[in-house]
mmCIF file of C-alpha atoms in Angstrom:
data_model
loop_
_atom_site.group_PDB
_atom_site.id
_atom_site.type_symbol
_atom_site.label_atom_id
_atom_site.label_comp_id
_atom_site.label_asym_id
_atom_site.label_seq_id
_atom_site.Cartn_x
_atom_site.Cartn_y
_atom_site.Cartn_z
ATOM 1 C CA MET A 193 -18.958 -24.208 15.827
ATOM 2 C CA SER A 194 -18.922 -24.273 19.595
ATOM 3 C CA GLU A 195 -18.758 -21.214 21.785
ATOM 4 C CA LEU A 196 -15.372 -22.310 23.191
ATOM 5 C CA MET A 197 -13.810 -22.698 19.698
ATOM 6 C CA LEU A 198 -15.082 -19.265 18.612
ATOM 7 C CA THR A 199 -13.600 -17.639 21.740
ATOM 8 C CA LEU A 200 -10.232 -19.370 21.183
ATOM 9 C CA LEU A 201 -10.145 -18.153 17.565
ATOM 10 C CA ARG A 202 -10.876 -14.582 18.664
ATOM 11 C CA LEU A 203 -8.140 -14.696 21.312
ATOM 12 C CA GLY A 204 -5.677 -16.227 18.827
ATOM 13 C CA PHE A 205 -6.433 -13.510 16.285
ATOM 14 C CA LEU A 206 -5.989 -10.834 18.974
ATOM 15 C CA ALA A 207 -2.630 -12.370 20.012
ATOM 16 C CA VAL A 208 -1.378 -12.346 16.405
ATOM 17 C CA LEU A 209 -2.374 -8.679 16.009
ATOM 18 C CA TRP A 210 -0.535 -7.702 19.216
ATOM 19 C CA ALA A 211 2.521 -9.663 18.135
ATOM 20 C CA LEU A 212 2.593 -7.724 14.842
ATOM 21 C CA VAL A 213 2.290 -4.395 16.693
ATOM 22 C CA ILE A 214 5.152 -5.298 19.060
ATOM 23 C CA ILE A 215 7.389 -6.458 16.186
ATOM 24 C CA THR A 216 6.672 -3.236 14.286
ATOM 25 C CA VAL A 217 7.597 -1.086 17.302
ATOM 26 C CA LEU A 218 10.839 -3.027 17.839
ATOM 27 C CA VAL A 219 11.860 -2.680 14.185
ATOM 28 C CA LEU A 220 11.115 1.060 14.167
ATOM 29 C CA ARG A 221 13.069 1.528 17.395
ATOM 30 C CA ARG A 222 16.077 -0.286 15.935
ATOM 31 C CA ASP A 223 15.949 1.696 12.687
ATOM 32 C CA LEU A 224 15.741 5.057 14.447
ATOM 33 C CA ARG A 225 18.751 4.399 16.665
ATOM 34 C CA ALA A 226 21.923 6.217 15.549
ATOM 35 C CA PRO A 227 24.691 4.062 14.063
ATOM 36 C CA ARG A 228 27.717 3.377 16.261
ATOM 37 C CA ASP A 229 30.102 5.316 14.014
ATOM 38 C CA ALA A 230 27.890 8.428 13.890
ATOM 39 C CA ARG A 231 29.539 11.596 15.154
ATOM 40 C CA PRO A 232 27.446 14.151 17.016
ATOM 41 C CA LEU A 233 27.340 17.711 15.732
ATOM 42 C CA VAL A 234 29.180 20.113 18.028
ATOM 43 C CA ALA A 235 28.470 23.824 18.123
ATOM 44 C CA VAL A 236 31.624 25.806 17.346
ATOM 45 C CA THR A 237 31.769 29.485 18.186
ATOM 46 C CA VAL A 238 32.444 31.646 15.146
ATOM 47 C CA GLY A 239 33.071 35.341 15.551
ATOM 48 C CA ALA A 240 31.079 37.252 18.157
ATOM 49 C CA GLY A 241 29.118 34.508 19.873
ATOM 50 C CA ALA A 242 27.503 33.073 16.738
ATOM 51 C CA SER A 243 27.606 29.325 16.408
ATOM 52 C CA ARG A 244 27.244 26.910 13.525
ATOM 53 C CA PRO A 245 27.045 23.122 13.341
ATOM 54 C CA PHE A 246 30.362 21.390 12.851
ATOM 55 C CA ALA A 247 31.240 17.714 12.403
ATOM 56 C CA PRO A 248 34.615 17.078 14.075
ATOM 57 C CA ASP A 249 37.512 15.495 12.165
ATOM 58 C CA ARG A 250 35.937 16.206 8.746
ATOM 59 C CA PRO A 251 38.186 17.679 6.059
ATOM 60 C CA LYS A 252 36.986 20.995 4.683
ATOM 61 C CA LYS A 253 35.827 20.956 1.086
ATOM 62 C CA LYS A 254 35.515 24.269 -0.699
ATOM 63 C CA GLN A 255 34.448 25.063 -4.217
ATOM 64 C CA ALA A 256 36.242 27.777 -6.118
ATOM 65 C CA LYS A 257 34.046 30.614 -7.356
ATOM 66 C CA ASN A 258 34.557 29.695 -11.023
ATOM 67 C CA SER A 259 34.243 25.940 -10.517
ATOM 68 C CA PRO A 260 31.448 23.889 -12.113
ATOM 69 C CA ARG A 261 28.083 23.968 -10.360
ATOM 70 C CA THR A 262 26.212 21.105 -12.088
ATOM 71 C CA LEU A 263 26.718 17.612 -13.455
ATOM 72 C CA ILE A 264 24.508 17.014 -16.501
ATOM 73 C CA VAL A 265 23.613 13.767 -18.259
ATOM 74 C CA VAL A 266 24.144 14.483 -21.982
ATOM 75 C CA GLU A 267 23.574 10.973 -23.406
ATOM 76 C CA GLY A 268 21.729 7.903 -22.232
ATOM 77 C CA PRO A 269 18.368 7.005 -20.726
ATOM 78 C CA LEU A 270 18.509 9.857 -18.171
ATOM 79 C CA ASN A 271 19.389 12.501 -20.788
ATOM 80 C CA GLY A 272 18.831 16.004 -19.412
ATOM 81 C CA THR A 273 19.142 15.057 -15.738
ATOM 82 C CA VAL A 274 20.896 17.814 -13.773
ATOM 83 C CA ILE A 275 22.675 17.115 -10.481
ATOM 84 C CA PRO A 276 23.688 20.210 -8.491
ATOM 85 C CA LEU A 277 27.214 19.986 -7.119
ATOM 86 C CA GLY A 278 27.852 20.692 -3.467
ATOM 87 C CA ALA A 279 30.504 19.542 -1.040
ATOM 88 C CA ALA A 280 29.111 15.982 -0.844
ATOM 89 C CA ASP A 281 30.453 13.140 -2.962
ATOM 90 C CA ILE A 282 28.397 12.002 -5.945
ATOM 91 C CA THR A 283 28.112 8.268 -6.437
ATOM 92 C CA ILE A 284 27.081 6.729 -9.736
ATOM 93 C CA GLY A 285 25.816 3.178 -10.192
ATOM 94 C CA ARG A 286 22.898 0.779 -10.081
ATOM 95 C CA ALA A 287 22.679 0.688 -6.267
ATOM 96 C CA PRO A 288 19.528 2.394 -4.967
ATOM 97 C CA ASP A 289 21.568 4.542 -2.568
ATOM 98 C CA SER A 290 23.649 6.082 -5.380
ATOM 99 C CA THR A 291 23.272 9.790 -6.116
ATOM 100 C CA LEU A 292 22.707 8.977 -9.801
ATOM 101 C CA VAL A 293 20.959 5.609 -10.093
ATOM 102 C CA LEU A 294 21.477 4.012 -13.515
ATOM 103 C CA ASP A 295 19.228 1.285 -14.877
ATOM 104 C CA ASP A 296 21.961 -0.022 -17.157
ATOM 105 C CA ASP A 297 23.358 -3.544 -17.621
ATOM 106 C CA TYR A 298 26.805 -2.052 -18.346
ATOM 107 C CA ALA A 299 26.990 -0.161 -15.022
ATOM 108 C CA SER A 300 28.082 -1.748 -11.737
ATOM 109 C CA ASN A 301 26.257 -1.262 -8.440
ATOM 110 C CA ASN A 302 28.957 1.115 -7.188
ATOM 111 C CA HIS A 303 30.505 2.219 -10.463
ATOM 112 C CA ALA A 304 32.168 5.604 -9.904
ATOM 113 C CA ARG A 305 32.528 8.427 -7.403
ATOM 114 C CA ILE A 306 33.020 12.137 -8.007
ATOM 115 C CA SER A 307 34.539 14.019 -5.058
ATOM 116 C CA LEU A 308 35.565 17.586 -4.382
ATOM 117 C CA VAL A 309 39.249 17.610 -3.397
ATOM 118 C CA ASP A 310 41.145 20.897 -2.982
ATOM 119 C CA GLY A 311 38.702 22.753 -5.231
ATOM 120 C CA ALA A 312 38.830 20.198 -8.082
ATOM 121 C CA TRP A 313 36.290 17.488 -8.951
ATOM 122 C CA ILE A 314 38.037 14.100 -8.915
ATOM 123 C CA VAL A 315 36.562 11.017 -10.630
ATOM 124 C CA GLN A 316 37.398 7.591 -9.287
ATOM 125 C CA ASP A 317 36.369 4.210 -10.684
ATOM 126 C CA MET A 318 35.081 2.018 -7.861
ATOM 127 C CA GLY A 319 36.274 -1.290 -9.341
ATOM 128 C CA SER A 320 33.593 -1.530 -12.005
ATOM 129 C CA THR A 321 33.528 -4.403 -14.486
ATOM 130 C CA ASN A 322 33.195 -2.323 -17.666
ATOM 131 C CA GLY A 323 35.249 0.642 -16.512
ATOM 132 C CA THR A 324 34.755 4.377 -16.300
ATOM 133 C CA TRP A 325 35.845 6.430 -19.290
ATOM 134 C CA ILE A 326 36.855 10.067 -19.831
ATOM 135 C CA ASP A 327 37.058 11.122 -23.477
ATOM 136 C CA LYS A 328 37.559 7.519 -24.702
ATOM 137 C CA THR A 329 40.305 6.836 -22.129
ATOM 138 C CA ARG A 330 39.671 4.254 -19.409
ATOM 139 C CA LEU A 331 40.359 5.446 -15.855
ATOM 140 C CA THR A 332 43.048 3.529 -14.007
ATOM 141 C CA ALA A 333 43.543 6.067 -11.210
ATOM 142 C CA PRO A 334 41.578 9.022 -9.815
ATOM 143 C CA ILE A 335 41.694 11.961 -12.204
ATOM 144 C CA ALA A 336 40.418 15.543 -12.248
ATOM 145 C CA LEU A 337 37.268 16.088 -14.285
ATOM 146 C CA THR A 338 37.156 19.470 -15.975
ATOM 147 C CA PRO A 339 34.195 21.169 -17.680
ATOM 148 C CA GLY A 340 33.689 19.996 -21.246
ATOM 149 C CA ARG A 341 35.275 16.560 -20.779
ATOM 150 C CA GLN A 342 32.822 13.709 -21.088
ATOM 151 C CA LEU A 343 32.555 11.053 -18.386
ATOM 152 C CA LYS A 344 31.090 7.762 -19.607
ATOM 153 C CA VAL A 345 29.562 5.220 -17.231
ATOM 154 C CA GLY A 346 27.894 2.334 -19.068
ATOM 155 C CA ARG A 347 25.649 3.918 -21.703
ATOM 156 C CA THR A 348 25.424 7.217 -19.833
ATOM 157 C CA VAL A 349 27.604 10.230 -20.669
ATOM 158 C CA LEU A 350 27.960 13.074 -18.155
ATOM 159 C CA GLU A 351 29.581 16.535 -18.218
ATOM 160 C CA LEU A 352 30.483 19.155 -15.649
ATOM 161 C CA ARG A 353 29.055 22.602 -16.399
ATOM 162 C CA ARG A 354 29.317 25.993 -14.756
#
């Protein structure tokens, strides 16, 4: 192989490596940028000069003192899984971004959502194919889930517990 061909191959390889580095930096820069609909946290003064983070225009969600604290899988492949309840919604389905990811052919990608509304946990079917069930009754509208009642999504059965 001639000296010229070897030099061209080296320069070509170096150009490909630099192109990969530049593409990687551009992708990372795009991924780290905040989404357009993101709201900045604003410090709100509480009491005597103390401040806490606050997201504007967000409804307050409060749990009652005697309300359930955990969601437990009682039947199915994830039996024994415990999900602590907070103020955030819990999504159930096959989608990888769900809170409880089910590997179940009978569950939809976005199957159900459990939300805290006025101190009560509300279950809502998200348009699933096979439906969401509470105590052998198919959900047709959002309904309050109380401790002891079984929520069935595909082959998985869940319960709220204190």
